[in-house]
Every structure is written in structure tokens, then in C-alpha cells.
CSV table of C-alpha atoms in Angstrom, one decimal:
chain,number,residue,atom,x,y,z
A,21,UNK,CA,167.2,70.1,13.5
A,22,UNK,CA,164.0,70.9,15.8
A,23,UNK,CA,163.6,71.7,19.2
A,24,UNK,CA,160.7,70.2,21.2
A,25,UNK,CA,159.3,72.3,24.8
A,26,UNK,CA,156.7,70.1,26.6
A,27,UNK,CA,154.0,72.1,28.9
A,28,UNK,CA,150.7,71.0,30.5
A,29,UNK,CA,152.3,68.6,33.8
A,30,UNK,CA,150.7,68.7,37.4
A,31,UNK,CA,149.3,67.1,39.9
A,32,UNK,CA,146.0,66.1,39.6
A,33,UNK,CA,143.9,63.4,41.8
A,34,UNK,CA,142.9,59.9,40.4
A,35,UNK,CA,140.3,59.6,38.0
A,36,UNK,CA,141.3,63.4,36.5
A,37,UNK,CA,142.5,64.6,33.4
A,38,UNK,CA,144.9,66.3,31.9
A,39,UNK,CA,146.6,67.5,28.4
A,40,UNK,CA,149.8,67.8,27.9
A,41,UNK,CA,151.3,69.7,24.9
A,42,UNK,CA,154.5,70.1,22.7
A,43,UNK,CA,155.4,72.9,20.9
A,44,UNK,CA,157.7,72.5,17.9
A,45,UNK,CA,160.4,75.1,16.3
A,46,UNK,CA,161.2,74.7,12.7
A,47,UNK,CA,159.1,74.3,9.4
A,48,UNK,CA,159.1,70.8,8.7
A,49,UNK,CA,157.0,69.6,11.7
A,50,UNK,CA,154.5,67.5,9.7
A,51,UNK,CA,157.2,65.6,7.9
A,52,UNK,CA,158.6,64.0,11.7
A,53,UNK,CA,156.7,61.1,13.1
A,54,UNK,CA,156.2,62.1,17.0
A,55,UNK,CA,156.0,60.2,20.5
A,56,UNK,CA,155.1,60.8,23.9
A,57,UNK,CA,157.5,58.4,26.0
A,58,UNK,CA,157.9,58.7,30.0
A,59,UNK,CA,159.6,57.5,32.7
A,60,UNK,CA,158.8,56.7,36.4
A,61,UNK,CA,161.6,56.7,39.0
A,62,UNK,CA,163.7,53.7,38.6
A,63,UNK,CA,162.0,52.7,35.6
A,64,UNK,CA,163.5,52.6,32.2
A,65,UNK,CA,161.8,55.0,29.8
A,66,UNK,CA,158.8,53.8,27.9
A,67,UNK,CA,156.6,54.2,25.0
A,68,UNK,CA,153.3,56.0,25.9
A,69,UNK,CA,152.0,56.9,22.0
A,70,UNK,CA,153.1,57.6,18.8
A,71,UNK,CA,151.7,59.8,15.8
A,72,UNK,CA,152.8,59.1,12.1
A,73,UNK,CA,153.9,61.7,10.1
A,74,UNK,CA,152.2,60.2,7.2
A,75,UNK,CA,147.9,60.2,7.2
A,76,UNK,CA,146.5,59.9,10.6
A,77,UNK,CA,148.1,57.3,12.4
A,78,UNK,CA,148.4,56.4,15.9
A,79,UNK,CA,149.5,54.0,18.3
A,80,UNK,CA,149.5,53.2,22.3
A,81,UNK,CA,150.7,51.4,24.9
A,82,UNK,CA,148.4,48.7,25.8
A,83,UNK,CA,148.3,50.6,29.8
A,84,UNK,CA,147.0,53.9,28.4
A,85,UNK,CA,144.9,52.7,25.4
A,86,UNK,CA,141.2,53.6,25.5
A,87,UNK,CA,142.7,56.4,28.3
A,88,UNK,CA,145.0,58.6,26.6
A,89,UNK,CA,144.6,60.2,22.7
A,90,UNK,CA,147.7,61.5,20.7
A,91,UNK,CA,146.7,64.4,18.4
A,92,UNK,CA,148.8,66.8,15.9
A,93,UNK,CA,148.3,70.7,14.9
A,94,UNK,CA,150.9,70.5,12.4
A,95,UNK,CA,149.6,74.3,11.3
A,96,UNK,CA,150.7,75.2,14.8
A,97,UNK,CA,153.9,72.6,14.9
A,98,UNK,CA,152.1,70.7,18.0
A,99,UNK,CA,151.9,67.5,19.7
A,100,UNK,CA,148.9,66.9,21.9
A,101,UNK,CA,148.4,63.9,24.6
A,102,UNK,CA,145.2,64.2,26.2
A,103,UNK,CA,145.1,61.7,29.8
A,104,UNK,CA,141.8,61.1,30.8
A,105,UNK,CA,141.2,58.3,33.6
A,106,UNK,CA,144.8,58.9,35.6
A,107,UNK,CA,146.0,56.3,37.5
A,108,UNK,CA,148.7,56.8,40.4
A,109,UNK,CA,150.7,54.1,37.7
A,110,UNK,CA,150.6,57.2,35.3
A,111,UNK,CA,153.2,59.3,37.4
A,112,UNK,CA,156.0,60.2,35.7
A,113,UNK,CA,158.0,62.6,33.6
A,114,UNK,CA,156.4,62.8,30.0
A,115,UNK,CA,159.0,63.5,27.0
A,116,UNK,CA,157.9,63.9,23.5
A,117,UNK,CA,160.4,63.2,20.9
A,118,UNK,CA,160.4,63.6,17.2
A,119,UNK,CA,161.8,60.9,14.3
A,120,UNK,CA,163.3,62.3,11.5
A,121,UNK,CA,164.6,58.9,9.9
A,122,UNK,CA,160.9,57.4,9.4
A,123,UNK,CA,157.6,58.7,9.1
A,124,UNK,CA,156.4,55.6,10.5
A,125,UNK,CA,155.5,55.5,14.4
A,126,UNK,CA,158.6,53.8,16.8
A,127,UNK,CA,158.3,52.2,20.1
A,128,UNK,CA,161.8,52.6,21.5
A,129,UNK,CA,163.6,55.5,22.5
A,130,UNK,CA,166.7,55.1,20.1
A,131,UNK,CA,164.4,55.4,17.2
A,132,UNK,CA,164.2,59.1,18.0
A,133,UNK,CA,166.1,62.1,17.2
A,134,UNK,CA,165.1,65.0,19.3
A,135,UNK,CA,163.6,65.1,22.5
A,136,UNK,CA,162.0,67.5,24.9
A,137,UNK,CA,163.1,68.6,28.1
A,138,UNK,CA,160.1,66.5,30.1
A,139,UNK,CA,157.2,67.7,32.0
A,140,UNK,CA,156.0,66.0,35.5
A,141,UNK,CA,153.1,64.3,35.9
A,142,UNK,CA,151.9,63.3,39.1
A,143,UNK,CA,148.8,61.4,39.9
A,144,UNK,CA,147.5,61.4,43.5
A,145,UNK,CA,145.2,58.4,44.9
């Protein structure tokens, strides 16, 4: 069992930056593949970025590639998402998720077992 708590969301102007954090409980954080997802009003939850449990593998959605960076600090049980050059289309609730059944990054919501409560990111144009 793992609990996830996101923080760092807020209101930012287009072109600005935010860094999201996801604090995880438990001693096995390093064994979980982790992901960031987002959900905008009226839209499906979508994959944003992922971090594998083995090595330093990462993956990104095409829409954020080159603007967002996912990272993790296993000593601190914390996952991060650095978001630069934010656009109004990035406005959404952002969730972090942990995948216990595989070390590999998943791109679909149902591949993840644990979810945080979400943090709102609003980008004004």
C-alpha cells in the first residue's frame, strides 16, 4: 500500500513555470513505476509523463515533450514534474500515480494502482 500526496499546483500565466511534487508513503517507492496524469474539464484523464522503477527511463506525451521534465528522488520518496513554457491547454487537475505490478512505465490509467488526490494547475492566457 502506498499513499500519494501532490502539491505545487496553482495559477500561472502562459509561458510561465510550475513544479509539482508527489510525496509517497512507504519504503518501496523505488520499486514503483510512477506517472503523472491530468484531467481537464469534460475530457478523459490523459498520460503526461512517466518514470520507470529501474534505471532512469522516462516517457512523455507528445503534447508536453520538451516542455515538461519528470524526475524522482528515491531517497525522499518524491516524484516531481517540472513544467515550463506552460500553455492554456495545460490547464487541468494533475495526478500522480504508482504502478505496483510492473517496473515499466504505463501510459494508461488502468495500469496504475495508487493515485493521489490531484492538484489544480490553471494557466491564464
